[in-house]
Short mmCIF file of C-alpha atoms and ligand atoms in Angstrom, two decimals:
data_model
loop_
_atom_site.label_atom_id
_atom_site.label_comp_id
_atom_site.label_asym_id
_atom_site.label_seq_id
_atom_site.Cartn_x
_atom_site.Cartn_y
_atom_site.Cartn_z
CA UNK J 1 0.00 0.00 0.00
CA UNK J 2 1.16 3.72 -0.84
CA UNK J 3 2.05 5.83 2.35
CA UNK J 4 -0.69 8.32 2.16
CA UNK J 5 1.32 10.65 3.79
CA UNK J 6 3.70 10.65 0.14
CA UNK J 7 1.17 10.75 -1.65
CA UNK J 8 -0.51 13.74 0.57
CA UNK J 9 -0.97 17.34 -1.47
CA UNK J 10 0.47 20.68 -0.61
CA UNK J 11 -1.59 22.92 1.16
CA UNK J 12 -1.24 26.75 2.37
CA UNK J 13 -1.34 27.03 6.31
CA UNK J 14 -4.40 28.89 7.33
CA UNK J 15 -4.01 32.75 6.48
CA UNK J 16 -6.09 35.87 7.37
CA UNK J 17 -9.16 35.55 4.12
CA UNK J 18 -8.22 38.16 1.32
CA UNK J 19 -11.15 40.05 2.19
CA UNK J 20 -8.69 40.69 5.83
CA UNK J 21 -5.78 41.12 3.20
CA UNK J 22 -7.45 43.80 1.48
CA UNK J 23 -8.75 45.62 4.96
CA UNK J 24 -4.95 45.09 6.72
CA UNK J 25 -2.68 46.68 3.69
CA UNK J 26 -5.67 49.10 2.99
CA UNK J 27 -6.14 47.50 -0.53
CA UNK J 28 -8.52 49.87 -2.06
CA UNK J 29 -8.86 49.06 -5.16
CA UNK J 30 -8.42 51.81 -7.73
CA UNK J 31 -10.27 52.70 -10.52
CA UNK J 32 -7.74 54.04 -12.87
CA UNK J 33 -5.64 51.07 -12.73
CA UNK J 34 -9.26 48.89 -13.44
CA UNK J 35 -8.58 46.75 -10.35
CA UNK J 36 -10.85 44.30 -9.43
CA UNK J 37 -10.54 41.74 -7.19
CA UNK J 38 -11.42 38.17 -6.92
CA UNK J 39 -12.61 37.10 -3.35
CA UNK J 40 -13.82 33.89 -3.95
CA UNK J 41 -11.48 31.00 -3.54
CA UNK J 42 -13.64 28.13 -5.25
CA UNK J 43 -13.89 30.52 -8.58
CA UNK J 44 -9.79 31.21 -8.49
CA UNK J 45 -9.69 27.41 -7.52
CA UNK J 46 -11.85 27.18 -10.70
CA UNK J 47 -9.62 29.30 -12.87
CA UNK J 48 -6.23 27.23 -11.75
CA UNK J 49 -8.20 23.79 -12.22
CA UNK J 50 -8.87 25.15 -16.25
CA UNK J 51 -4.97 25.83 -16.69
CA UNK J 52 -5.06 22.24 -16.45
CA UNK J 53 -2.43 19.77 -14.22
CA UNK J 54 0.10 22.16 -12.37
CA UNK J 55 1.50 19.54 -10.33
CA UNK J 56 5.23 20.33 -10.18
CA UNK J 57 4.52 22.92 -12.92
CA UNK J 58 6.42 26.53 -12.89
CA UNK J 59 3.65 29.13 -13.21
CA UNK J 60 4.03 32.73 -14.35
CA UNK J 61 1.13 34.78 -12.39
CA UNK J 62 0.86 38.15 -14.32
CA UNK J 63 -1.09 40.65 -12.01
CA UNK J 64 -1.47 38.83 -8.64
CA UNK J 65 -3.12 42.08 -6.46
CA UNK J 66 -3.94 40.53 -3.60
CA UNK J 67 -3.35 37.33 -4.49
CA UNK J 68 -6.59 35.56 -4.45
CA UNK J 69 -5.43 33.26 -7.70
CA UNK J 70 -1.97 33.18 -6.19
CA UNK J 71 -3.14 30.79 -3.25
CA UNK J 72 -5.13 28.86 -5.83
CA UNK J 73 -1.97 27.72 -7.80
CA UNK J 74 0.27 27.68 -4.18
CA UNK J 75 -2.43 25.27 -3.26
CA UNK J 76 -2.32 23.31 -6.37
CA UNK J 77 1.11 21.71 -6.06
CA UNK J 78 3.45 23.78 -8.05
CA UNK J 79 7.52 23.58 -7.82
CA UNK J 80 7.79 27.07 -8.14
CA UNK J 81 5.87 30.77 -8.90
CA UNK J 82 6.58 33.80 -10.51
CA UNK J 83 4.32 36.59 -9.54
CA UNK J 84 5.10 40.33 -11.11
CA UNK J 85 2.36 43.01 -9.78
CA UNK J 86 3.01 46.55 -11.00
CA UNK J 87 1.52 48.12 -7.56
CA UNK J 88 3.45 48.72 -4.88
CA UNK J 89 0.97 48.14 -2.35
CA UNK J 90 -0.07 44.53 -2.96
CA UNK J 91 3.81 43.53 -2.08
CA UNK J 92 3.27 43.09 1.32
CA UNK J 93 0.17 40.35 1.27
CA UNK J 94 2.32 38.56 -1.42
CA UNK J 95 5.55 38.31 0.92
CA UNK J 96 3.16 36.97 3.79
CA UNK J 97 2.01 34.12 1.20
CA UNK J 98 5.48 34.04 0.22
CA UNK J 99 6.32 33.07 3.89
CA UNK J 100 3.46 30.76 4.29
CA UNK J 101 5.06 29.01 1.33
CA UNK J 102 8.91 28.80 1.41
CA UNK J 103 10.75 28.89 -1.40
CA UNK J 104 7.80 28.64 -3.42
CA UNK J 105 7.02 32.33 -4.24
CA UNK J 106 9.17 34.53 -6.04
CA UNK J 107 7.65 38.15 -6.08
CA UNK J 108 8.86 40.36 -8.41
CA UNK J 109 7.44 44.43 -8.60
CA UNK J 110 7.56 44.95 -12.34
CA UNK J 111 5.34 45.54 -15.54
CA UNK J 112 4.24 42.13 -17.63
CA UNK J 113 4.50 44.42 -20.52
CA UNK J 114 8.09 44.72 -20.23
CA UNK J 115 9.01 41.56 -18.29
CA UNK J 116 11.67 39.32 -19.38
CA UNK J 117 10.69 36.27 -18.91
CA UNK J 118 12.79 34.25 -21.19
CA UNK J 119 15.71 33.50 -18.81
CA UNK J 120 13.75 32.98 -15.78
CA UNK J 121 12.71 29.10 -15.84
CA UNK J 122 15.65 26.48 -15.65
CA UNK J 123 16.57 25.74 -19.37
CA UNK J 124 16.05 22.21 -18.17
CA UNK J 125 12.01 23.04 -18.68
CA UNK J 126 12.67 23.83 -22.24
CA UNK J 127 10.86 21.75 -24.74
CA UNK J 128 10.75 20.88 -28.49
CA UNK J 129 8.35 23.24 -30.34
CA UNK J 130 6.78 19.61 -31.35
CA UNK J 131 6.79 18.27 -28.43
CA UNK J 132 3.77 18.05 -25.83
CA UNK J 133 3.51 21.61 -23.84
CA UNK J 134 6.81 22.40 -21.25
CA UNK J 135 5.64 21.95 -17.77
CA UNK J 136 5.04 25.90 -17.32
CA UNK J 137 2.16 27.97 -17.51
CA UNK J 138 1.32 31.24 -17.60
CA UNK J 139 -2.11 32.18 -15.39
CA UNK J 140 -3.31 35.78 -14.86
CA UNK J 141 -6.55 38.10 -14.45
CA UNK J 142 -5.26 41.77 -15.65
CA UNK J 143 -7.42 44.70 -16.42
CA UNK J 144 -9.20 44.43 -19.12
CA UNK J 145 -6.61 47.37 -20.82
CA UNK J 146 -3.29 45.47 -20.01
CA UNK J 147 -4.86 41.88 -21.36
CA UNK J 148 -5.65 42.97 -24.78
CA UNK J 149 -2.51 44.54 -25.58
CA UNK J 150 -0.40 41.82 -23.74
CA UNK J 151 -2.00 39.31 -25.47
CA UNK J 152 -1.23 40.74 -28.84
CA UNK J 153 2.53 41.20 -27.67
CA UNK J 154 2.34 36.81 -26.63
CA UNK J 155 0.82 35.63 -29.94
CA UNK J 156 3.79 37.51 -31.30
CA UNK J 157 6.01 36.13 -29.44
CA UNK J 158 4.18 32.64 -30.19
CA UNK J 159 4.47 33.43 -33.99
CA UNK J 160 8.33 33.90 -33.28
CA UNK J 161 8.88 31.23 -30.53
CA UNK J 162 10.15 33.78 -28.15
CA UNK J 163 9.58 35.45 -25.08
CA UNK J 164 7.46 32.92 -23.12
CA UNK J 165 7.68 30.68 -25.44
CA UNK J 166 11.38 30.12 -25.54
CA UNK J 167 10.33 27.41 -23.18
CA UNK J 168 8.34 25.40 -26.19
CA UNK J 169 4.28 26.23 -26.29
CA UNK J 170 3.69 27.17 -23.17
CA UNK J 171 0.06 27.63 -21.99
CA UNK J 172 -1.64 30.74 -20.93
CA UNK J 173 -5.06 30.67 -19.07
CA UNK J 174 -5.95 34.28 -18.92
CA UNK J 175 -9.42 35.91 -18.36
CA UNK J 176 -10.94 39.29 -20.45
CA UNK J 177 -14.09 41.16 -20.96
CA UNK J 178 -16.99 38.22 -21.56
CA UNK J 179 -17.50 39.81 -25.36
CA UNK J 180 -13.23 40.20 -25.99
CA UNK J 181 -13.24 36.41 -24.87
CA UNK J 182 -15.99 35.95 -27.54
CA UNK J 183 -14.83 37.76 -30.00
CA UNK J 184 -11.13 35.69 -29.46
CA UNK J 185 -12.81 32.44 -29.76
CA UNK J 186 -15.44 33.25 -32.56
CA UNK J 187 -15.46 30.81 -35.38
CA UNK J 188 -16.45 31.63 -38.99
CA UNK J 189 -19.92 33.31 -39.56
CA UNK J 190 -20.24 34.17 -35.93
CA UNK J 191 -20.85 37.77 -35.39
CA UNK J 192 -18.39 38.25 -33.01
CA UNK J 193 -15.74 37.31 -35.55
CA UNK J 194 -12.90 39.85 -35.76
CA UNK J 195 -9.45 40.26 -35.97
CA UNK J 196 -8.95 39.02 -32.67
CA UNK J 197 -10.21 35.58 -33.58
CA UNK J 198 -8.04 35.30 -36.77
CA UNK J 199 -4.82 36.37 -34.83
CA UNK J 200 -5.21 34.19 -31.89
CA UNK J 201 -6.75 31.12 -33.64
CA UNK J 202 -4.11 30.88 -36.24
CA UNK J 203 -1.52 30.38 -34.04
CA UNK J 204 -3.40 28.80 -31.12
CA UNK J 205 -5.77 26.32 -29.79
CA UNK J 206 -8.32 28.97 -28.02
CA UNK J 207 -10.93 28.11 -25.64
CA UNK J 208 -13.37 29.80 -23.51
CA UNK J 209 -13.52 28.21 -20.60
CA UNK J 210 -16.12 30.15 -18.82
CA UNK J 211 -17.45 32.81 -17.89
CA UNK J 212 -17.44 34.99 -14.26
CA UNK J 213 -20.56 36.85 -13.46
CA UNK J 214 -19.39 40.79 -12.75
CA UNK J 215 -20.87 40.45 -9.08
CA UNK J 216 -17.88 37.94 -8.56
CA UNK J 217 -15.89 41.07 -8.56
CA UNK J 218 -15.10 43.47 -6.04
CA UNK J 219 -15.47 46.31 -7.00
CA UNK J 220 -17.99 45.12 -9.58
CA UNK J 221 -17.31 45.71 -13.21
CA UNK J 222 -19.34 46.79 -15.84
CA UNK J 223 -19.19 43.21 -17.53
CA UNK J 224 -19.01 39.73 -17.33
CA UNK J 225 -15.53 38.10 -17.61
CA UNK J 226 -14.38 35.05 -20.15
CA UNK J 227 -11.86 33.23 -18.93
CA UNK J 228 -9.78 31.88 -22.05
CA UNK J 229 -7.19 29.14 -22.21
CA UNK J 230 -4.56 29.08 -25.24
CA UNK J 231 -1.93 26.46 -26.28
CA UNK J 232 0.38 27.38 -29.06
CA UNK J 233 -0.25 25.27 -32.35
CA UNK J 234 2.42 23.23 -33.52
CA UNK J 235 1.73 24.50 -36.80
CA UNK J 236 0.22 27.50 -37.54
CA UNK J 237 -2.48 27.90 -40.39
CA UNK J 238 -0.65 30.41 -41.21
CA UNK J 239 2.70 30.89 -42.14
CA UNK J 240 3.75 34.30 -42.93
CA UNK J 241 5.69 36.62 -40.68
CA UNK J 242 2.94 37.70 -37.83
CA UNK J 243 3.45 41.74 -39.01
CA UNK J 244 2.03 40.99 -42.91
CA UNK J 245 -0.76 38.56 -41.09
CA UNK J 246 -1.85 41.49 -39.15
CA UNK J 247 -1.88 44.23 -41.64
CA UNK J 248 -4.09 42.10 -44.36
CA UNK J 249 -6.52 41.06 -41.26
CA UNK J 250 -6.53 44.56 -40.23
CA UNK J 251 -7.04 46.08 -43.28
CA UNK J 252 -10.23 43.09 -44.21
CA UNK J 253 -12.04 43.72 -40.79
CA UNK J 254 -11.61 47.81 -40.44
CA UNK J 255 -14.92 47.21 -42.86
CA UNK J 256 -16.27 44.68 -41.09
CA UNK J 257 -19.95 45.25 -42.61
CA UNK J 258 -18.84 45.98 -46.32
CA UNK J 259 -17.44 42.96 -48.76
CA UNK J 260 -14.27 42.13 -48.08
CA UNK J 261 -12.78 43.16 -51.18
CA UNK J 262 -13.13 46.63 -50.09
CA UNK J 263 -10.81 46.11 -46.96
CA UNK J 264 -8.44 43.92 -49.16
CA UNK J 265 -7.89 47.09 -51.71
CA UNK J 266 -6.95 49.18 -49.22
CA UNK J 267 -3.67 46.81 -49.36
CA UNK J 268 -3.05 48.76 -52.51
CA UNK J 269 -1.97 52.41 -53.84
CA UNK J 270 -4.91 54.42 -55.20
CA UNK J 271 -3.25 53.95 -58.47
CA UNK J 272 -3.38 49.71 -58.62
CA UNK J 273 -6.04 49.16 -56.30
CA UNK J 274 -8.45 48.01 -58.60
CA UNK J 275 -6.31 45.61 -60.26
CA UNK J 276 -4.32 44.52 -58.03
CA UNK J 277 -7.18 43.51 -55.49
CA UNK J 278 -8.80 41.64 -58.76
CA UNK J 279 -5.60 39.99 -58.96
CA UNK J 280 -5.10 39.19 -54.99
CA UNK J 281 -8.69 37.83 -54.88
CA UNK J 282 -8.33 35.87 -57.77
CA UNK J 283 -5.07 34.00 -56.96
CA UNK J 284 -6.08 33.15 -53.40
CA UNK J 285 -9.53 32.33 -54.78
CA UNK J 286 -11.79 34.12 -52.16
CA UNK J 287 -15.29 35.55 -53.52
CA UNK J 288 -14.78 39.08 -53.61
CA UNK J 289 -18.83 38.91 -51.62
CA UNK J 290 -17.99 37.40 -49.00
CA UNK J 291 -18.47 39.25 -45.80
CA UNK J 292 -14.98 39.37 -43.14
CA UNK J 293 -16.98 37.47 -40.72
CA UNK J 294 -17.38 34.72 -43.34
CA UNK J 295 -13.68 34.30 -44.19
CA UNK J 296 -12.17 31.06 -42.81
CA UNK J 297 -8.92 30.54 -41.62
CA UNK J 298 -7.91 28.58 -45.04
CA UNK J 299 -9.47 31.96 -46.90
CA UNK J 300 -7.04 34.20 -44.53
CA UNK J 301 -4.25 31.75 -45.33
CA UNK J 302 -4.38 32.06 -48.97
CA UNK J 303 -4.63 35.88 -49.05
CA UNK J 304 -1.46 35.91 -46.83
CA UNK J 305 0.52 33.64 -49.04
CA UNK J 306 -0.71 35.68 -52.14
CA UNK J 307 -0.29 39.07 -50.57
CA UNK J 308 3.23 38.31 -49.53
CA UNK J 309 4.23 36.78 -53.08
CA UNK J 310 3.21 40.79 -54.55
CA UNK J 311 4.93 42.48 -51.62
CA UNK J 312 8.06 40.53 -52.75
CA UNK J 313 7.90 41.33 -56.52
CA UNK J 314 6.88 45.08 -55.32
CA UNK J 315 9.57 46.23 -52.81
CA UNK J 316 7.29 49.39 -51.52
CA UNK J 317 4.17 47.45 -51.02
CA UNK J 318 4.42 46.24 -47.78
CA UNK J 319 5.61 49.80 -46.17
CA UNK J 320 2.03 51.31 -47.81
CA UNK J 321 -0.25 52.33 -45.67
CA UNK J 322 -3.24 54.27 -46.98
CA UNK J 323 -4.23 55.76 -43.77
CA UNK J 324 -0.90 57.65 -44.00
CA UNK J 325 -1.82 58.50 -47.55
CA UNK J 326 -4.92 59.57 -46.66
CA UNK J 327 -2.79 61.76 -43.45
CA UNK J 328 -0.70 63.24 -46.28
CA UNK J 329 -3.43 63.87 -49.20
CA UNK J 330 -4.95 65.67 -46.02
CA UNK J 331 -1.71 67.39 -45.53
CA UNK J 332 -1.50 68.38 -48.76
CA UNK J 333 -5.30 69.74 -49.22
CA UNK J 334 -5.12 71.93 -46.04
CA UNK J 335 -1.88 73.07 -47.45
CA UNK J 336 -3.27 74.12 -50.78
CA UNK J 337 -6.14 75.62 -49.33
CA UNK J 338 -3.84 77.76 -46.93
CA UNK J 339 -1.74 78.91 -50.11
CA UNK J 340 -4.78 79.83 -51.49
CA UNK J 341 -6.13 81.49 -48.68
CA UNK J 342 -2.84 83.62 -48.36
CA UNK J 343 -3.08 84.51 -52.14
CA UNK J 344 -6.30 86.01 -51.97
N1 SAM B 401 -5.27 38.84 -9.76
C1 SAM B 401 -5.99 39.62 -8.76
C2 SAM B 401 -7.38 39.08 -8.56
O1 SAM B 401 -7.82 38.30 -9.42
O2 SAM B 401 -8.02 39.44 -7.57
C3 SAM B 401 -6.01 41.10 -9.13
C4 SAM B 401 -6.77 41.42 -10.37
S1 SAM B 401 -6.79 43.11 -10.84
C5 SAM B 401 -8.02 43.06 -12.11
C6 SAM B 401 -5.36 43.31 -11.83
C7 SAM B 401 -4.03 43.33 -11.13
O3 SAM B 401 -3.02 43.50 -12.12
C8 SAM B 401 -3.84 44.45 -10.13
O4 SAM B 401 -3.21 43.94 -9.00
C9 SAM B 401 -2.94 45.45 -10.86
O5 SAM B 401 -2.17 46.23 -9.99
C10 SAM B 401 -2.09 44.49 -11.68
N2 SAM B 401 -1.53 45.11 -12.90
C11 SAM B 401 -2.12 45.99 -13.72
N3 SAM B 401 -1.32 46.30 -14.75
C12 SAM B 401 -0.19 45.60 -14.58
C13 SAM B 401 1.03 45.49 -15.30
N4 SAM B 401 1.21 46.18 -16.43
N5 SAM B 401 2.00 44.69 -14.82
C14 SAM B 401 1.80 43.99 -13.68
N6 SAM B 401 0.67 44.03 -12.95
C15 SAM B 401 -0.31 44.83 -13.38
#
């Protein structure tokens, strides 16, 4: 028979709630940094469970606060974690976890939009892109302004095997605004379809795991929170270097109601737009009628691959933006006008 006591799980020693957290470090929360907390231990329990089997896993905790998610993963059997909070005032509660939990913790005051992260795991965690996931994940509930961006910044760094995922394709169980999770997971047709859901579903598997009524919060938010969980593809549907992916997705969904020819063109210099969107459209063989919400992945494949065989045989392509032309025709008009003005 097994000795239970082996086989027994790690567990935090009792601790003042974070409710007692919050009221002894005077943890208002404040509203221009969107903070709201998470108070409930069986929905951060919930949130750690959906990052899947952490046992022995290194986790990277972006945004602790005060550290309601961060007892979650202490209590879920981790070697090691890697909190970075940007406020000051949260770094007391996490050192008092930190000594509930020796050498478990490490705390770091810092910004996850400038963190380095790709030196701080043993190199003995690093996997094969191919191979199954490395035994680190990446867990966090930012506001709802940090996650979008940041999120942007990882499925770069997915597209380029850096940053976090130096490591191999490490997983990320992150939660945003109920209709940003949505609009992340969409599939084709959907409504919610956007260039969110091309950028992250090319590159990963995306699921929304569930959803956190606003009340869960304190203070409450305006909206309901998805919680989403991502693991890098091993190959992406998509190819081409994660800057030219963007700017054709961009440029298809900034008329998200129109065909999507008429995003496509504005690929193109007045001059060649007409032909040279017949010509994109027609290699990558995509009905000019179909709406950007009806686009597949394939479709968005295609009109990469096509799009970056033109900017190759036309140097300047890629660098053309026609908002810019638009900035400088603008320029140029007000200009005119001014001369005239002056001549008068
Ligand atoms: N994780 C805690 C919870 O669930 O109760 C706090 C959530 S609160 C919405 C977001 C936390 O992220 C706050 O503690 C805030 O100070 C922190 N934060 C915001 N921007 C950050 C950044 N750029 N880098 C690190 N932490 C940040």
């Amino acid at each position: 028979m097994a000795a239970a006591g082996k086989l027994s799980t790690y567990r935090l020693p009792p601790l003042p709630t974070i409710r007692e957290i919050i009221k002894l470090f005077r943890l208002r929360a404040l509203k221009q940094l969107s903070q709201n907390f998470l108070l409930d231990l069986r929905l951060t329990d919930k949130i750690v469970r959906k990052a899947g089997n952490l046992t022995n896993a290194y986790v990277y905790e972006v945004g602790p606060g005060p550290g309601g998610i961060t007892r979650s993963i202490l209590n879920a059997n981790v070697a090691e974690l890697l909190v970075v909070e940007k406020d000051t005032r949260f770094i007391p509660g996490l050192q008092m976890l930190s000594d509930a939990a020796p050498g478990k913790l490490r705390i770091v005051h810092g910004d996850v939009l400038t963190f380095n992260i790709e030196k701080t795991f043993p190199e003995s965690l690093k996997r094969q892109w191919e191979d199954d996931p490395p035994n680190i994940h990446i867990i966090g509930n930012l506001p709802f302004s940090v996650s979008t961006p940041l999120i942007i910044k990882w499925l770069e760094n997915v597209s380029h095997r850096d940053g976090p995922f130096v490591y191999g394709r490490t997983q990320m169980t992150l939660t945003f605004q109920k209709e940003v999770a949505e609009r992340l997971t969409a599939s084709t047709g959907s409504t919610q379809r956007s260039r969110l859901s091309i950028m992250a579903q090319y590159l990963c598997h995306v699921q929304h795991v569930f959803t956190i009524p606003g009340q869960a919060f304190l203070p409450k938010p305006e909206v309901d929170v998805g919680v989403v969980h991502f693991t890098p593809l091993i190959q992406p549907t998509i190819t081409q270097p994660f800057k030219l992916v963007e700017k054709v997705v961009q440029n298809v969904f900034q008329f998200r109601r129109k065909y999507c020819y008429r995003g496509l063109s504005m690929l193109f210099p007045e001059a060649q737009r007409l032909e040279s969107t017949g010509k994109l459209l027609q290699l990558a063989d995509v009905d000019p009628t179909l709406r950007p919400c009806h686009l597949s992945l394939l479709h968005f494949k295609r009109l990469c691959d096509v799009y970056r065989k033109m900017c190759d045989e036309d140097p300047h392509l890629f660098a053309y933006s026609f908002r810019e032309e638009l900035k400088q025709n603008k320029g140029r008009t007000q200009k005119e006008a001014a001369r005239e003005t002056h001549s008068l």
